[in-house]
C-alpha positions in Angstrom: -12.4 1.9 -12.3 -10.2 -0.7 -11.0 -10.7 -1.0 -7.0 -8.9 -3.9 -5.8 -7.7 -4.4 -2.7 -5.4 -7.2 -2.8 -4.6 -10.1 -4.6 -4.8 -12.7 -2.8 -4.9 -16.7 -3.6 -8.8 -16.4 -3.4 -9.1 -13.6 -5.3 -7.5 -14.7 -8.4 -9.2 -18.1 -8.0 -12.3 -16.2 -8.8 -11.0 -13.8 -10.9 -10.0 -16.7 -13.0 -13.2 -18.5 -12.8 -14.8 -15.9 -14.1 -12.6 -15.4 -17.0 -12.4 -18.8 -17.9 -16.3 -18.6 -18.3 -16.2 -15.4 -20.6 -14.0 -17.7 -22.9 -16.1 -20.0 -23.8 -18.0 -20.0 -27.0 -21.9 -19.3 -27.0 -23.3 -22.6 -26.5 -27.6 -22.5 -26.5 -27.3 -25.4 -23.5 -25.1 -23.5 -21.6 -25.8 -19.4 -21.6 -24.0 -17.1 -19.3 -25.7 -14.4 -17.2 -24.6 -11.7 -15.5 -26.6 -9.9 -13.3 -26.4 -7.3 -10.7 -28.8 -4.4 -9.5 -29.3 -0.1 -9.6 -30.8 1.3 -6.9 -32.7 4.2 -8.9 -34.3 7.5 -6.6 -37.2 8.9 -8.0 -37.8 12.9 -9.0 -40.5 14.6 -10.4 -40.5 18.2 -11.7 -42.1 21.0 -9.0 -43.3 23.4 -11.9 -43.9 22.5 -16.0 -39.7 22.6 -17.8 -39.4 26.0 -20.4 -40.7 24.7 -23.6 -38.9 24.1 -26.5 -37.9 27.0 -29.4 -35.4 27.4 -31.9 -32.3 27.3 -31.0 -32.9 26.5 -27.8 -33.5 22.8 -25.9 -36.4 21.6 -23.1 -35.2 23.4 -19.9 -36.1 21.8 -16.7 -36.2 23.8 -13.2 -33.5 23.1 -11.2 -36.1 22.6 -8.3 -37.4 19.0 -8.0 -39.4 15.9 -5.5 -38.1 13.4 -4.5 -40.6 10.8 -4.9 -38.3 7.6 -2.8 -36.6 5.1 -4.2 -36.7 1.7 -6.7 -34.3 -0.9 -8.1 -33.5 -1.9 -11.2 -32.1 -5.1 -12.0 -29.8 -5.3 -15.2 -29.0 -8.9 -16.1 -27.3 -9.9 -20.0 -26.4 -12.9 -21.9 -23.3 -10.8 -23.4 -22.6 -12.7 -26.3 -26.1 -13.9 -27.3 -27.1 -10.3 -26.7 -30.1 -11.1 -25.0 -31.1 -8.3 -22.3 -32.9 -9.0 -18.6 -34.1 -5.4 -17.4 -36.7 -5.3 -15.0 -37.3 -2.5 -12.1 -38.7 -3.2 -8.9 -39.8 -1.2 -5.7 -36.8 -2.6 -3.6 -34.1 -5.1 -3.9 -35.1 -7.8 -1.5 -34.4 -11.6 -1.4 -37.8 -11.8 -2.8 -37.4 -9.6 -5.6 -34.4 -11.2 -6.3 -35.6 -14.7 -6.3 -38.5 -13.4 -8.7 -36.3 -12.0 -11.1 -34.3 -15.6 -10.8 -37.4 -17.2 -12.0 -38.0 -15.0 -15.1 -34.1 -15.6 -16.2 -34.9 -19.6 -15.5 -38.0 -19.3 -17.5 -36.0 -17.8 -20.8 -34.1 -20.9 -20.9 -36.0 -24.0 -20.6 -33.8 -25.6 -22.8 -30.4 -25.3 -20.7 -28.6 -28.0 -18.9 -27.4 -25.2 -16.7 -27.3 -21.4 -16.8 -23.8 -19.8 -15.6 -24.6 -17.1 -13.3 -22.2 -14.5 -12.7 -23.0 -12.3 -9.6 -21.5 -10.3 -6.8 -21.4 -11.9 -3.4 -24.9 -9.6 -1.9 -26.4 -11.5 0.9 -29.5 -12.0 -0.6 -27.8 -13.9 -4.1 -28.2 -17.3 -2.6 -29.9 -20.6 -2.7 -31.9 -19.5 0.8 -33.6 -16.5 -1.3 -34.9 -18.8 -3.9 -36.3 -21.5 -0.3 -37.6 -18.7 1.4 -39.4 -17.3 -1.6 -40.6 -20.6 -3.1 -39.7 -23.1 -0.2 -37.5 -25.9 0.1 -38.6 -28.2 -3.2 -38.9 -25.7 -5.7 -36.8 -23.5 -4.3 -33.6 -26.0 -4.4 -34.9 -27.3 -7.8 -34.5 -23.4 -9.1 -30.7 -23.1 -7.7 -30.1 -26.0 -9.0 -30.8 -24.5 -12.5 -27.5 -22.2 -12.2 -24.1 -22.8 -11.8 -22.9 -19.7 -10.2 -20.0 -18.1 -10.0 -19.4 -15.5 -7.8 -17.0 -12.4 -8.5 -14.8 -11.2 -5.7 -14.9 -8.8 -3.2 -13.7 -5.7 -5.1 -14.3 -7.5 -8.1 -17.4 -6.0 -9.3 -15.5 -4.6 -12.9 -15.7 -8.4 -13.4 -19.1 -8.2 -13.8 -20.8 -7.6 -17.4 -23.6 -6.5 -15.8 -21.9 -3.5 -14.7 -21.5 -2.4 -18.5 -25.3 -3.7 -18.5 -25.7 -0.9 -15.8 -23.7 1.7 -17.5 -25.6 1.4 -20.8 -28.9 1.4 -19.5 -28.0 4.7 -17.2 -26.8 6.0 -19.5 -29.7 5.3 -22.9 -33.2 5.1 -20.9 -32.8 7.0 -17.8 -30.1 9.7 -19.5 -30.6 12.9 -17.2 -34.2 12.9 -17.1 -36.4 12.6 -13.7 -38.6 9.8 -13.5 -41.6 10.6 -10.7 -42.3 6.8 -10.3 -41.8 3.1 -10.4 -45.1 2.9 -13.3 -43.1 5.1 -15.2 -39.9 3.6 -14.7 -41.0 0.4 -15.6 -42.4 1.8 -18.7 -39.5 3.0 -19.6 -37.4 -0.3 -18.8 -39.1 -2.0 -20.5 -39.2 0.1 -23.9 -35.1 0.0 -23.7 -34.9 -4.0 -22.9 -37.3 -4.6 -25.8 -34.9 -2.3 -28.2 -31.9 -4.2 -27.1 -32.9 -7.1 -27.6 -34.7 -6.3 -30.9 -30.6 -5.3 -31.5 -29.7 -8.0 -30.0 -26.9 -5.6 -28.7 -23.5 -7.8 -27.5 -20.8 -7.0 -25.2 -17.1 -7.5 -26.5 -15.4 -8.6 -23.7 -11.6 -8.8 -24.1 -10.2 -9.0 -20.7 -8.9 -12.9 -20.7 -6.8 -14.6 -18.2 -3.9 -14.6 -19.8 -4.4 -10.7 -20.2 -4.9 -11.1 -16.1 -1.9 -12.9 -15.5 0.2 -10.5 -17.3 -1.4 -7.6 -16.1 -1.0 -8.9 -11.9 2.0 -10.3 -12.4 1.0 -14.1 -11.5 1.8 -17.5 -13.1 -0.8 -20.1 -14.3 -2.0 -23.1 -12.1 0.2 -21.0 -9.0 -2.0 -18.6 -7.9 0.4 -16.6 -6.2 2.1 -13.3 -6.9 5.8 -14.0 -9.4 
């Protein structure tokens, strides 16, 4: 779903930034990542599901726990088809910067990594200083070259088809009682994509975005 609520000079400057970085062929010393984060809530089942027989599937009890919440962050190279999943107990700065570090850690090899993120307050430089302080902390941002989707720009984000696969393949419509569990389960899906090394066809251009909102190139302004 497209939410946008208007298209203004600043807008499409991202928007096209963003694009312009999709464009570009897979180059080892340059990756793109996208990343963004799932808050998950936690259930467990009050009495054992009706077993199995044939004909007839696992049914569940429509009666459940709630066992709180986690987060799961969904990051992925899209063309390289390389797959960042890792669930945490919250979303914080710190969790954040953590999950920073493993991504930094996959590509020792980079001059930069292009980091494609929404505009959350703790997806900053000050989560990686106050996590790792001021040295290492600047010398880890300084690893990225982020770019930052719009507000209401979140469909610009291949992390959100990151989100919607693994919603959809790992947690499907079971209930998971706990963050052990969802980890476990995290984990066994990342390691399958990337054992895939599943891609994302992105085909959404900016020429396709100039024709589709009506404005001209190098004039960001509505024709």
């Amino acid at each position: 779903m497209w939410c946008i609520a208007e298209l203004n000079e600043e807008y499409i400057a991202r928007m096209e930034d963003v694009l312009a970085i999709y464009e570009k062929p897979l180059f080892d010393k340059a990756p793109v990542v996208c990343v963004d984060e799932k808050p998950i809530v936690l259930h467990a089942d009050v009495r054992p599901p009706l077993p199995m027989r044939p004909g007839r599937i696992l049914r569940p009890d429509c009666e459940y726990e709630r066992r709180g919440t986690a987060n799961v962050f969904c990051g992925v190279e899209p063309k390289a088809g390389r797959h960042f999943t890792k669930s945490t107990s919250n979303r914080c700065s710190a969790e954040f910067a953590d999950y920073l570090l493993e991504i930094v850690a996959r590509y020792p090899e980079a001059d930069t990594i292009h980091l494609v993120m929404d505009n959350l307050s703790s997806h900053n430089r000050k989560a990686l200083v106050d996590r790792f302080g001021e040295k290492i902390g600047s010398l880890l941002w300084e690893r990225f070259t982020v770019h930052y989707t719009p507000k209401h720009g979140s469909w610009l984000n291949q992390a959100e088809i990151e989100i919607s696969l693994f919603s959809r393949q790992c947690l499907g419509r079971r209930r998971i009682p706990s963050l052990r569990q969802l980890q476990r389960q995290a984990r066994a899906w990342n390691r399958k994509m990337n054992c895939n090394q599943v891609t994302i066809n992105w085909k959404f251009t900016r020429k396709k975005a100039r024709e589709k909102f009506g404005y001209k190139e190098n004039n960001f302004m509505r024709s």
